[in-house]
Amino acid sequence: MNKTKLNKLIKQLLVSTLAVVFVFAPLHFDALVVTTIHAEFDEDGYENIYEDTTWFKGEHVIEKGVFIDEGATLTIEEGAKIVFKKTSDTNPFFDVGNGRVLAIGSKDEKITFTYADEASKNYSIYIGGAGTIDSKTSFFRFVDFIG
């Protein structure tokens, strides 16, 4: 067998092997989390979300307060746990303001709003100026509120 045919055979075997590996053992990137935070903290430590932002599955701690600015959407993925933890004289809060929230969990992986300890139990969630949810802008599905 000449060298050219051998190289061609090796390439074919390599491509075939790679195809089989990718078909029967797909790669998983579960540990790879790419997050772009479109928020900033003011001088008092309050978080202002000013562009569309996603909170992924896992724990998100609110120590003071979160404001969602007008035009911004906070998407909260299933399995996310929002934990309020009081670290100052102010009770922690979550204020949707004129922004919107898409908190859509599932039966198997609900989204949970809860508190870290007894001191943090008096957290607040503000939705809209009149305390009502505008069904055209914000959605809360399969969400547990504890506290």
GROMACS .gro file of C-alpha atoms in nm:
model
  147
    1MET     CA    1   0.000   0.000   0.000
    2ASN     CA    2   0.151   0.333  -0.096
    3LYS     CA    3   0.180   0.632   0.137
    4THR     CA    4  -0.105   0.834  -0.024
    5LYS     CA    5  -0.356   0.552   0.011
    6LEU     CA    6  -0.244   0.491   0.369
    7ASN     CA    7  -0.293   0.860   0.461
    8LYS     CA    8  -0.637   0.858   0.297
    9LEU     CA    9  -0.735   0.544   0.489
   10ILE     CA   10  -0.615   0.695   0.819
   11LYS     CA   11  -0.818   1.013   0.755
   12GLN     CA   12  -1.129   0.809   0.676
   13LEU     CA   13  -1.087   0.605   0.993
   14LEU     CA   14  -1.033   0.919   1.199
   15VAL     CA   15  -1.342   1.091   1.058
   16SER     CA   16  -1.552   0.777   1.106
   17THR     CA   17  -1.431   0.738   1.464
   18LEU     CA   18  -1.508   1.101   1.547
   19ALA     CA   19  -1.855   1.070   1.392
   20VAL     CA   20  -1.930   0.762   1.604
   21VAL     CA   21  -1.801   0.933   1.920
   22PHE     CA   22  -2.017   1.243   1.866
   23VAL     CA   23  -2.328   1.042   1.781
   24PHE     CA   24  -2.311   0.792   2.065
   25ALA     CA   25  -2.141   1.002   2.332
   26PRO     CA   26  -2.249   1.365   2.285
   27LEU     CA   27  -2.050   1.630   2.462
   28HIS     CA   28  -2.204   1.800   2.762
   29PHE     CA   29  -2.121   2.151   2.872
   30ASP     CA   30  -2.310   2.144   3.203
   31ALA     CA   31  -2.018   2.297   3.388
   32LEU     CA   32  -1.985   2.579   3.137
   33VAL     CA   33  -2.196   2.875   3.239
   34VAL     CA   34  -2.165   3.193   3.040
   35THR     CA   35  -2.335   3.482   3.212
   36THR     CA   36  -2.356   3.843   3.114
   37ILE     CA   37  -2.482   4.053   3.399
   38HIS     CA   38  -2.654   4.368   3.283
   39ALA     CA   39  -2.678   4.521   3.625
   40GLU     CA   40  -2.488   4.756   3.845
   41PHE     CA   41  -2.478   4.826   4.214
   42ASP     CA   42  -2.535   5.179   4.339
   43GLU     CA   43  -2.334   5.334   4.621
   44ASP     CA   44  -2.567   5.180   4.882
   45GLY     CA   45  -2.532   4.826   4.747
   46TYR     CA   46  -2.867   4.800   4.570
   47GLU     CA   47  -2.864   4.613   4.239
   48ASN     CA   48  -3.018   4.788   3.939
   49ILE     CA   49  -3.097   4.565   3.641
   50TYR     CA   50  -3.101   4.796   3.340
   51GLU     CA   51  -3.086   4.547   3.048
   52ASP     CA   52  -3.230   4.203   2.981
   53THR     CA   53  -3.072   3.961   3.226
   54THR     CA   54  -3.107   3.590   3.302
   55TRP     CA   55  -3.075   3.424   3.641
   56PHE     CA   56  -2.986   3.063   3.575
   57LYS     CA   57  -3.065   2.752   3.778
   58GLY     CA   58  -2.895   2.775   4.115
   59GLU     CA   59  -2.894   3.011   4.411
   60HIS     CA   60  -2.915   3.391   4.382
   61VAL     CA   61  -2.878   3.588   4.706
   62ILE     CA   62  -3.040   3.930   4.752
   63GLU     CA   63  -2.883   4.107   5.050
   64LYS     CA   64  -3.034   4.454   5.009
   65GLY     CA   65  -3.257   4.515   4.711
   66VAL     CA   66  -3.300   4.455   4.340
   67PHE     CA   67  -3.466   4.706   4.105
   68ILE     CA   68  -3.566   4.615   3.750
   69ASP     CA   69  -3.553   4.929   3.538
   70GLU     CA   70  -3.805   5.024   3.271
   71GLY     CA   71  -3.755   4.828   2.951
   72ALA     CA   72  -3.548   4.555   3.119
   73THR     CA   73  -3.659   4.193   3.149
   74LEU     CA   74  -3.533   3.957   3.417
   75THR     CA   75  -3.572   3.596   3.307
   76ILE     CA   76  -3.553   3.347   3.594
   77GLU     CA   77  -3.493   2.991   3.475
   78GLU     CA   78  -3.647   2.680   3.626
   79GLY     CA   79  -3.465   2.548   3.930
   80ALA     CA   80  -3.349   2.894   4.038
   81LYS     CA   81  -3.363   2.972   4.409
   82ILE     CA   82  -3.381   3.338   4.509
   83VAL     CA   83  -3.269   3.376   4.870
   84PHE     CA   84  -3.326   3.697   5.066
   85LYS     CA   85  -3.057   3.757   5.328
   86LYS     CA   86  -3.073   4.059   5.557
   87THR     CA   87  -2.728   4.212   5.604
   88SER     CA   88  -2.823   4.567   5.706
   89ASP     CA   89  -3.103   4.757   5.880
   90THR     CA   90  -3.313   4.739   5.564
   91ASN     CA   91  -3.520   4.432   5.486
   92PRO     CA   92  -3.420   4.283   5.149
   93PHE     CA   93  -3.659   4.340   4.860
   94PHE     CA   94  -3.725   4.266   4.494
   95ASP     CA   95  -3.888   4.551   4.298
   96VAL     CA   96  -4.010   4.484   3.944
   97GLY     CA   97  -4.097   4.852   3.899
   98ASN     CA   98  -4.162   4.926   3.532
   99GLY     CA   99  -3.955   4.630   3.413
  100ARG     CA  100  -4.078   4.277   3.375
  101VAL     CA  101  -4.010   3.930   3.510
  102LEU     CA  102  -4.041   3.599   3.329
  103ALA     CA  103  -4.021   3.344   3.610
  104ILE     CA  104  -4.125   3.021   3.447
  105GLY     CA  105  -4.045   2.704   3.636
  106SER     CA  106  -4.176   2.355   3.577
  107LYS     CA  107  -4.355   2.091   3.785
  108ASP     CA  108  -4.025   1.915   3.840
  109GLU     CA  109  -3.806   2.223   3.890
  110LYS     CA  110  -3.992   2.511   4.048
  111ILE     CA  111  -3.851   2.855   4.107
  112THR     CA  112  -3.834   2.941   4.476
  113PHE     CA  113  -3.830   3.276   4.654
  114THR     CA  114  -3.728   3.218   5.017
  115TYR     CA  115  -3.529   3.361   5.307
  116ALA     CA  116  -3.190   3.263   5.445
  117ASP     CA  117  -3.263   3.288   5.816
  118GLU     CA  118  -3.516   3.419   6.070
  119ALA     CA  119  -3.379   3.777   6.047
  120SER     CA  120  -3.439   3.774   5.671
  121LYS     CA  121  -3.798   3.651   5.690
  122ASN     CA  122  -3.957   3.993   5.628
  123TYR     CA  123  -3.849   4.033   5.268
  124SER     CA  124  -4.072   4.216   5.018
  125ILE     CA  125  -4.159   4.171   4.653
  126TYR     CA  126  -4.304   4.474   4.471
  127ILE     CA  127  -4.471   4.423   4.135
  128GLY     CA  128  -4.604   4.729   3.957
  129GLY     CA  129  -4.691   5.059   4.115
  130ALA     CA  130  -5.032   4.944   4.237
  131GLY     CA  131  -4.907   4.611   4.367
  132THR     CA  132  -5.065   4.416   4.082
  133ILE     CA  133  -4.909   4.193   3.821
  134ASP     CA  134  -4.961   4.310   3.464
  135SER     CA  135  -5.026   3.982   3.284
  136LYS     CA  136  -4.903   4.132   2.957
  137THR     CA  137  -4.555   4.188   3.090
  138SER     CA  138  -4.468   3.959   3.382
  139PHE     CA  139  -4.523   3.587   3.424
  140PHE     CA  140  -4.482   3.373   3.735
  141ARG     CA  141  -4.547   3.003   3.669
  142PHE     CA  142  -4.449   2.713   3.897
  143VAL     CA  143  -4.304   2.955   4.152
  144ASP     CA  144  -4.305   2.901   4.529
  145PHE     CA  145  -4.297   3.200   4.763
  146ILE     CA  146  -4.183   3.098   5.113
  147GLY     CA  147  -4.197   3.337   5.404
   0.00000   0.00000   0.00000
